[in-house]
mmCIF file of C-alpha atoms in Angstrom:
data_model
loop_
_atom_site.group_PDB
_atom_site.id
_atom_site.type_symbol
_atom_site.label_atom_id
_atom_site.label_comp_id
_atom_site.label_asym_id
_atom_site.label_seq_id
_atom_site.Cartn_x
_atom_site.Cartn_y
_atom_site.Cartn_z
ATOM 1 C CA MET A 170 0.000 0.000 0.000
ATOM 2 C CA SER A 171 1.458 3.366 -1.022
ATOM 3 C CA ILE A 172 1.045 6.320 1.291
ATOM 4 C CA THR A 173 0.779 10.076 0.839
ATOM 5 C CA THR A 174 1.939 12.750 3.269
ATOM 6 C CA LEU A 175 0.200 16.121 3.401
ATOM 7 C CA LYS A 176 -0.540 18.941 5.822
ATOM 8 C CA ILE A 177 -4.059 19.759 6.995
ATOM 9 C CA ASN A 178 -4.317 22.927 9.086
ATOM 10 C CA GLY A 179 -0.562 22.705 9.621
ATOM 11 C CA GLN A 180 -0.800 19.153 10.938
ATOM 12 C CA ASP A 181 1.178 16.385 9.247
ATOM 13 C CA VAL A 182 -1.187 13.711 7.978
ATOM 14 C CA VAL A 183 -0.252 10.350 6.474
ATOM 15 C CA THR A 184 -2.926 8.481 4.549
ATOM 16 C CA GLU A 185 -3.366 5.885 1.857
ATOM 17 C CA SER A 186 -2.720 7.207 -1.652
ATOM 18 C CA GLY A 187 -5.875 7.718 -3.667
ATOM 19 C CA LYS A 188 -8.024 8.750 -0.716
ATOM 20 C CA THR A 189 -9.908 12.019 -0.663
ATOM 21 C CA VAL A 190 -9.005 15.035 1.444
ATOM 22 C CA LEU A 191 -12.254 14.502 3.350
ATOM 23 C CA ALA A 192 -11.291 10.919 4.235
ATOM 24 C CA ALA A 193 -7.779 11.956 5.236
ATOM 25 C CA ALA A 194 -9.129 14.724 7.447
ATOM 26 C CA LYS A 195 -11.567 12.336 9.097
ATOM 27 C CA GLU A 196 -8.759 9.876 9.854
ATOM 28 C CA ALA A 197 -6.807 12.716 11.464
ATOM 29 C CA GLY A 198 -9.797 13.790 13.571
ATOM 30 C CA ILE A 199 -10.278 17.037 11.676
ATOM 31 C CA PRO A 200 -14.004 17.740 11.121
ATOM 32 C CA ILE A 201 -15.228 19.140 7.803
ATOM 33 C CA PRO A 202 -18.968 19.873 7.412
ATOM 34 C CA THR A 203 -20.849 17.954 4.716
ATOM 35 C CA LEU A 204 -24.404 17.331 3.540
ATOM 36 C CA CYS A 205 -24.230 15.324 0.315
ATOM 37 C CA HIS A 206 -21.517 12.986 1.654
ATOM 38 C CA LEU A 207 -22.623 9.658 3.144
ATOM 39 C CA GLU A 208 -20.385 6.742 4.073
ATOM 40 C CA GLY A 209 -20.993 3.721 1.867
ATOM 41 C CA ILE A 210 -22.025 5.493 -1.338
ATOM 42 C CA SER A 211 -20.203 7.389 -4.076
ATOM 43 C CA GLU A 212 -19.383 11.082 -3.801
ATOM 44 C CA ALA A 213 -21.362 13.699 -5.716
ATOM 45 C CA GLY A 214 -19.742 16.985 -4.716
ATOM 46 C CA ALA A 215 -23.211 18.526 -4.752
ATOM 47 C CA CYS A 216 -23.469 20.667 -1.620
ATOM 48 C CA ARG A 217 -19.933 22.195 -1.637
ATOM 49 C CA LEU A 218 -19.985 22.586 2.143
ATOM 50 C CA CYS A 219 -16.762 20.582 2.395
ATOM 51 C CA ALA A 220 -14.846 23.145 0.318
ATOM 52 C CA VAL A 221 -11.257 23.635 1.480
ATOM 53 C CA GLU A 222 -8.349 25.882 0.526
ATOM 54 C CA VAL A 223 -5.362 24.176 -1.099
ATOM 55 C CA LYS A 224 -2.051 25.986 -1.312
ATOM 56 C CA GLY A 225 -1.128 26.798 -4.889
ATOM 57 C CA THR A 226 -4.637 27.307 -6.250
ATOM 58 C CA ASN A 227 -7.134 30.130 -5.862
ATOM 59 C CA LYS A 228 -10.064 27.774 -6.294
ATOM 60 C CA LEU A 229 -11.925 26.308 -3.362
ATOM 61 C CA MET A 230 -11.792 22.523 -3.685
ATOM 62 C CA ALA A 231 -14.517 20.120 -2.592
ATOM 63 C CA ALA A 232 -12.770 17.838 -0.088
ATOM 64 C CA CYS A 233 -15.054 14.885 -0.863
ATOM 65 C CA VAL A 234 -13.904 14.630 -4.483
ATOM 66 C CA THR A 235 -10.348 16.002 -4.224
ATOM 67 C CA THR A 236 -7.675 13.304 -4.070
ATOM 68 C CA VAL A 237 -4.733 13.769 -1.718
ATOM 69 C CA ALA A 238 -1.350 14.545 -3.256
ATOM 70 C CA GLU A 239 2.161 14.354 -1.850
ATOM 71 C CA GLY A 240 3.115 17.621 -0.136
ATOM 72 C CA MET A 241 -0.397 19.075 -0.426
ATOM 73 C CA GLU A 242 -1.176 21.807 2.115
ATOM 74 C CA VAL A 243 -4.856 22.153 3.039
ATOM 75 C CA GLU A 244 -6.746 24.603 5.219
ATOM 76 C CA THR A 245 -10.229 23.619 6.347
ATOM 77 C CA HIS A 246 -11.479 26.402 8.629
ATOM 78 C CA THR A 247 -10.229 29.784 7.443
ATOM 79 C CA PRO A 248 -12.459 32.903 7.799
ATOM 80 C CA LYS A 249 -13.019 32.761 4.024
ATOM 81 C CA LEU A 250 -14.299 29.195 4.241
ATOM 82 C CA GLN A 251 -16.500 29.943 7.231
ATOM 83 C CA ASP A 252 -18.150 32.833 5.355
ATOM 84 C CA TYR A 253 -18.539 30.676 2.259
ATOM 85 C CA ARG A 254 -20.186 27.836 4.180
ATOM 86 C CA ARG A 255 -22.582 30.172 5.936
ATOM 87 C CA MET A 256 -23.605 31.630 2.591
ATOM 88 C CA ILE A 257 -24.311 28.136 1.232
ATOM 89 C CA VAL A 258 -26.509 27.271 4.212
ATOM 90 C CA GLU A 259 -28.372 30.575 3.894
ATOM 91 C CA LEU A 260 -29.054 29.773 0.236
ATOM 92 C CA PHE A 261 -30.365 26.321 1.155
ATOM 93 C CA PHE A 262 -32.885 27.881 3.510
ATOM 94 C CA THR A 263 -33.961 30.654 1.138
ATOM 95 C CA GLU A 264 -34.212 28.373 -1.909
ATOM 96 C CA GLY A 265 -36.660 25.952 -0.264
ATOM 97 C CA ASN A 266 -39.419 26.027 2.315
ATOM 98 C CA HIS A 267 -37.737 24.872 5.524
ATOM 99 C CA VAL A 268 -40.010 25.419 8.515
ATOM 100 C CA CYS A 269 -38.173 23.588 11.285
ATOM 101 C CA SER A 270 -40.885 23.965 13.942
ATOM 102 C CA ILE A 271 -43.262 21.633 12.078
ATOM 103 C CA CYS A 272 -40.717 19.366 10.375
ATOM 104 C CA VAL A 273 -40.558 15.626 11.077
ATOM 105 C CA ALA A 274 -36.743 15.883 11.284
ATOM 106 C CA ASN A 275 -36.635 18.835 13.691
ATOM 107 C CA GLY A 276 -33.805 18.121 16.136
ATOM 108 C CA ASN A 277 -32.458 15.324 13.929
ATOM 109 C CA CYS A 278 -31.715 17.253 10.744
ATOM 110 C CA GLU A 279 -28.259 17.601 9.229
ATOM 111 C CA LEU A 280 -29.140 20.903 7.552
ATOM 112 C CA GLN A 281 -30.254 22.253 10.914
ATOM 113 C CA ASP A 282 -27.056 20.985 12.545
ATOM 114 C CA VAL A 283 -24.872 22.620 9.904
ATOM 115 C CA ALA A 284 -26.759 25.908 10.269
ATOM 116 C CA ILE A 285 -25.963 25.888 13.980
ATOM 117 C CA GLU A 286 -22.336 24.949 13.286
ATOM 118 C CA VAL A 287 -21.747 27.848 10.882
ATOM 119 C CA GLY A 288 -23.636 30.316 13.080
ATOM 120 C CA MET A 289 -26.536 30.984 10.720
ATOM 121 C CA ASP A 290 -29.413 32.581 12.641
ATOM 122 C CA HIS A 291 -30.863 34.519 9.699
ATOM 123 C CA SER A 292 -30.417 34.848 5.933
ATOM 124 C CA ARG A 293 -29.237 37.936 4.116
ATOM 125 C CA PHE A 294 -31.027 36.732 0.976
ATOM 126 C CA ASN A 295 -34.695 37.051 0.082
ATOM 127 C CA TYR A 296 -36.749 33.897 0.578
ATOM 128 C CA ARG A 297 -38.149 32.531 -2.673
ATOM 129 C CA PHE A 298 -41.088 30.532 -1.272
ATOM 130 C CA PRO A 299 -41.243 28.129 -4.246
ATOM 131 C CA ASP A 300 -44.465 26.315 -5.039
ATOM 132 C CA ARG A 301 -43.476 22.705 -4.373
ATOM 133 C CA GLY A 302 -45.648 19.703 -3.748
ATOM 134 C CA MET A 303 -45.685 16.479 -1.753
ATOM 135 C CA ASP A 304 -46.095 12.892 -2.893
ATOM 136 C CA LEU A 305 -47.954 10.677 -0.418
ATOM 137 C CA SER A 306 -48.949 8.001 -2.924
ATOM 138 C CA HIS A 307 -46.668 5.356 -1.386
ATOM 139 C CA SER A 308 -48.306 3.140 1.234
ATOM 140 C CA GLN A 309 -45.446 3.547 3.741
ATOM 141 C CA PHE A 310 -43.493 6.686 2.868
ATOM 142 C CA GLY A 311 -43.871 10.251 1.666
ATOM 143 C CA ILE A 312 -41.679 12.883 0.047
ATOM 144 C CA ASP A 313 -41.964 16.620 0.697
ATOM 145 C CA HIS A 314 -40.113 18.499 -2.035
ATOM 146 C CA ASN A 315 -40.213 21.680 0.053
ATOM 147 C CA ARG A 316 -37.521 20.270 2.328
ATOM 148 C CA CYS A 317 -35.348 18.668 -0.355
ATOM 149 C CA ILE A 318 -31.841 20.122 -0.820
ATOM 150 C CA LEU A 319 -30.951 18.007 -3.871
ATOM 151 C CA CYS A 320 -28.065 16.261 -2.139
ATOM 152 C CA THR A 321 -28.959 13.156 -4.253
ATOM 153 C CA ARG A 322 -28.208 10.801 -1.366
ATOM 154 C CA CYS A 323 -31.521 9.034 -1.964
ATOM 155 C CA VAL A 324 -30.666 8.627 -5.657
ATOM 156 C CA ARG A 325 -27.271 7.096 -4.938
ATOM 157 C CA VAL A 326 -28.440 4.858 -2.082
ATOM 158 C CA CYS A 327 -31.284 3.422 -4.133
ATOM 159 C CA ASP A 328 -29.035 2.817 -7.130
ATOM 160 C CA GLU A 329 -25.795 1.660 -5.489
ATOM 161 C CA ILE A 330 -26.990 -0.212 -2.394
ATOM 162 C CA GLU A 331 -30.543 -1.352 -3.091
ATOM 163 C CA GLY A 332 -30.070 -1.611 -6.878
ATOM 164 C CA ALA A 333 -33.602 -0.392 -7.644
ATOM 165 C CA HIS A 334 -32.828 3.080 -9.052
ATOM 166 C CA VAL A 335 -36.258 4.442 -8.181
ATOM 167 C CA TRP A 336 -34.982 8.010 -7.793
ATOM 168 C CA ASP A 337 -33.358 10.468 -10.186
ATOM 169 C CA VAL A 338 -33.075 14.214 -10.779
ATOM 170 C CA GLY A 339 -35.503 15.805 -13.210
ATOM 171 C CA ASN A 340 -35.319 19.143 -15.073
ATOM 172 C CA ARG A 341 -32.438 21.620 -14.975
ATOM 173 C CA GLY A 342 -31.222 24.607 -12.998
ATOM 174 C CA GLU A 343 -33.605 26.054 -10.434
ATOM 175 C CA ALA A 344 -36.387 23.772 -11.712
ATOM 176 C CA CYS A 345 -34.544 20.591 -10.629
ATOM 177 C CA TYR A 346 -36.342 18.196 -8.342
ATOM 178 C CA ILE A 347 -36.184 14.545 -7.315
ATOM 179 C CA VAL A 348 -38.380 12.289 -9.434
ATOM 180 C CA SER A 349 -39.495 8.712 -8.834
ATOM 181 C CA GLY A 350 -39.591 6.247 -11.710
ATOM 182 C CA MET A 351 -40.280 8.046 -14.973
ATOM 183 C CA ASP A 352 -41.672 11.045 -13.074
ATOM 184 C CA GLN A 353 -44.507 8.888 -11.757
ATOM 185 C CA PRO A 354 -46.174 9.024 -8.343
ATOM 186 C CA TRP A 355 -43.927 7.125 -5.953
ATOM 187 C CA GLY A 356 -46.645 4.612 -5.122
ATOM 188 C CA GLU A 357 -46.920 3.597 -8.776
ATOM 189 C CA VAL A 358 -43.232 2.761 -9.245
ATOM 190 C CA SER A 359 -43.048 -1.040 -9.331
ATOM 191 C CA ALA A 360 -39.235 -0.993 -8.920
ATOM 192 C CA CYS A 361 -39.556 0.338 -5.350
ATOM 193 C CA THR A 362 -38.894 -2.403 -2.797
ATOM 194 C CA ALA A 363 -40.130 -0.306 0.157
ATOM 195 C CA CYS A 364 -36.758 -0.908 1.865
ATOM 196 C CA GLY A 365 -36.634 2.560 3.443
ATOM 197 C CA LYS A 366 -32.964 3.163 2.660
ATOM 198 C CA CYS A 367 -33.789 6.514 1.065
ATOM 199 C CA VAL A 368 -35.498 7.565 4.300
ATOM 200 C CA ASP A 369 -32.395 6.708 6.321
ATOM 201 C CA ALA A 370 -30.152 8.470 3.814
ATOM 202 C CA CYS A 371 -32.108 11.740 3.617
ATOM 203 C CA PRO A 372 -30.347 14.456 5.670
ATOM 204 C CA THR A 373 -33.539 16.517 6.135
ATOM 205 C CA GLY A 374 -37.240 15.792 6.506
ATOM 206 C CA ALA A 375 -37.802 15.511 2.756
ATOM 207 C CA ILE A 376 -38.335 11.716 2.708
ATOM 208 C CA PHE A 377 -40.109 10.254 5.721
ATOM 209 C CA ARG A 378 -42.166 7.369 7.019
ATOM 210 C CA LYS A 379 -45.894 7.991 7.118
ATOM 211 C CA GLY A 380 -47.241 8.571 10.598
ATOM 212 C CA THR A 381 -44.092 10.413 11.689
ATOM 213 C CA THR A 382 -44.882 13.728 13.357
ATOM 214 C CA THR A 383 -42.819 16.764 14.291
ATOM 215 C CA GLY A 384 -39.355 15.863 15.560
ATOM 216 C CA GLU A 385 -39.910 12.091 15.342
ATOM 217 C CA LYS A 386 -37.873 11.148 12.294
ATOM 218 C CA VAL A 387 -34.605 9.399 13.192
ATOM 219 C CA GLY A 388 -32.448 8.053 10.360
ATOM 220 C CA ASP A 389 -30.074 5.115 10.777
ATOM 221 C CA ARG A 390 -27.216 6.439 8.602
ATOM 222 C CA ALA A 391 -24.768 3.809 9.908
ATOM 223 C CA LYS A 392 -26.950 1.018 8.504
ATOM 224 C CA LEU A 393 -26.010 1.979 4.963
ATOM 225 C CA GLU A 394 -22.266 1.837 5.605
ATOM 226 C CA PHE A 395 -22.797 -1.499 7.391
ATOM 227 C CA LEU A 396 -24.596 -2.962 4.366
ATOM 228 C CA VAL A 397 -21.729 -2.010 2.058
ATOM 229 C CA ASN A 398 -19.131 -3.558 4.375
ATOM 230 C CA ALA A 399 -21.290 -6.660 4.813
ATOM 231 C CA ARG A 400 -21.479 -7.262 1.088
ATOM 232 C CA GLU A 401 -17.903 -6.362 0.208
ATOM 233 C CA LYS A 402 -16.045 -7.696 3.260
ATOM 234 C CA GLN A 403 -18.556 -10.289 4.532
ATOM 235 C CA GLU A 404 -18.790 -8.425 7.861
ATOM 236 C CA TRP A 405 -22.321 -9.288 8.949
ATOM 237 C CA SER A 406 -22.360 -7.756 12.423
ATOM 238 C CA ARG A 407 -22.254 -4.284 13.883
#
């Protein structure tokens, strides 16, 4: 196994070559905020919250899709990055309809947690109040597009772990939204196995189990990583 040596926040870090900056930072105990990242599935680089500064380039690099390099020097929590991350979270809240007080994931929401972490208590941007709907056609689950942040975790979990590929992203630009099947009501998609992995993967209250009320949704994120290890390494316990 070849190794790579780099510096993260001035700290010498040694990791396996080919790993991402995010993985190397995690191994070193250096936290980097994320929303679209989820252990056990591929990276999408969608939310950009994990952006870091790399010496030698003026661009902010997404840590989840940036591979470590020998001698790389990375900064993860500069004032510039903190301002950038707060702006991203503000845009998430203004772009959708996130009313935490009545959300099923209130108190167990990764978007909410990140907002607290970056110190966002208000948005400097105008709220858009988009006209988005809900799909309650499934017998067990529902999806509220008002709370979706297009992290695509549900898309990747359903495709890569369950193998059903029920979910995808429809349209372009600001009109993008998560679609089931061929833009059918979720309850009519025969490929859905009702496994609930998309519910566990969702970082907000966008996908939920029916009957869940305010603050009751709890996702088992670790189950997804366990399933990947179980299949690849035959580790069937946790």
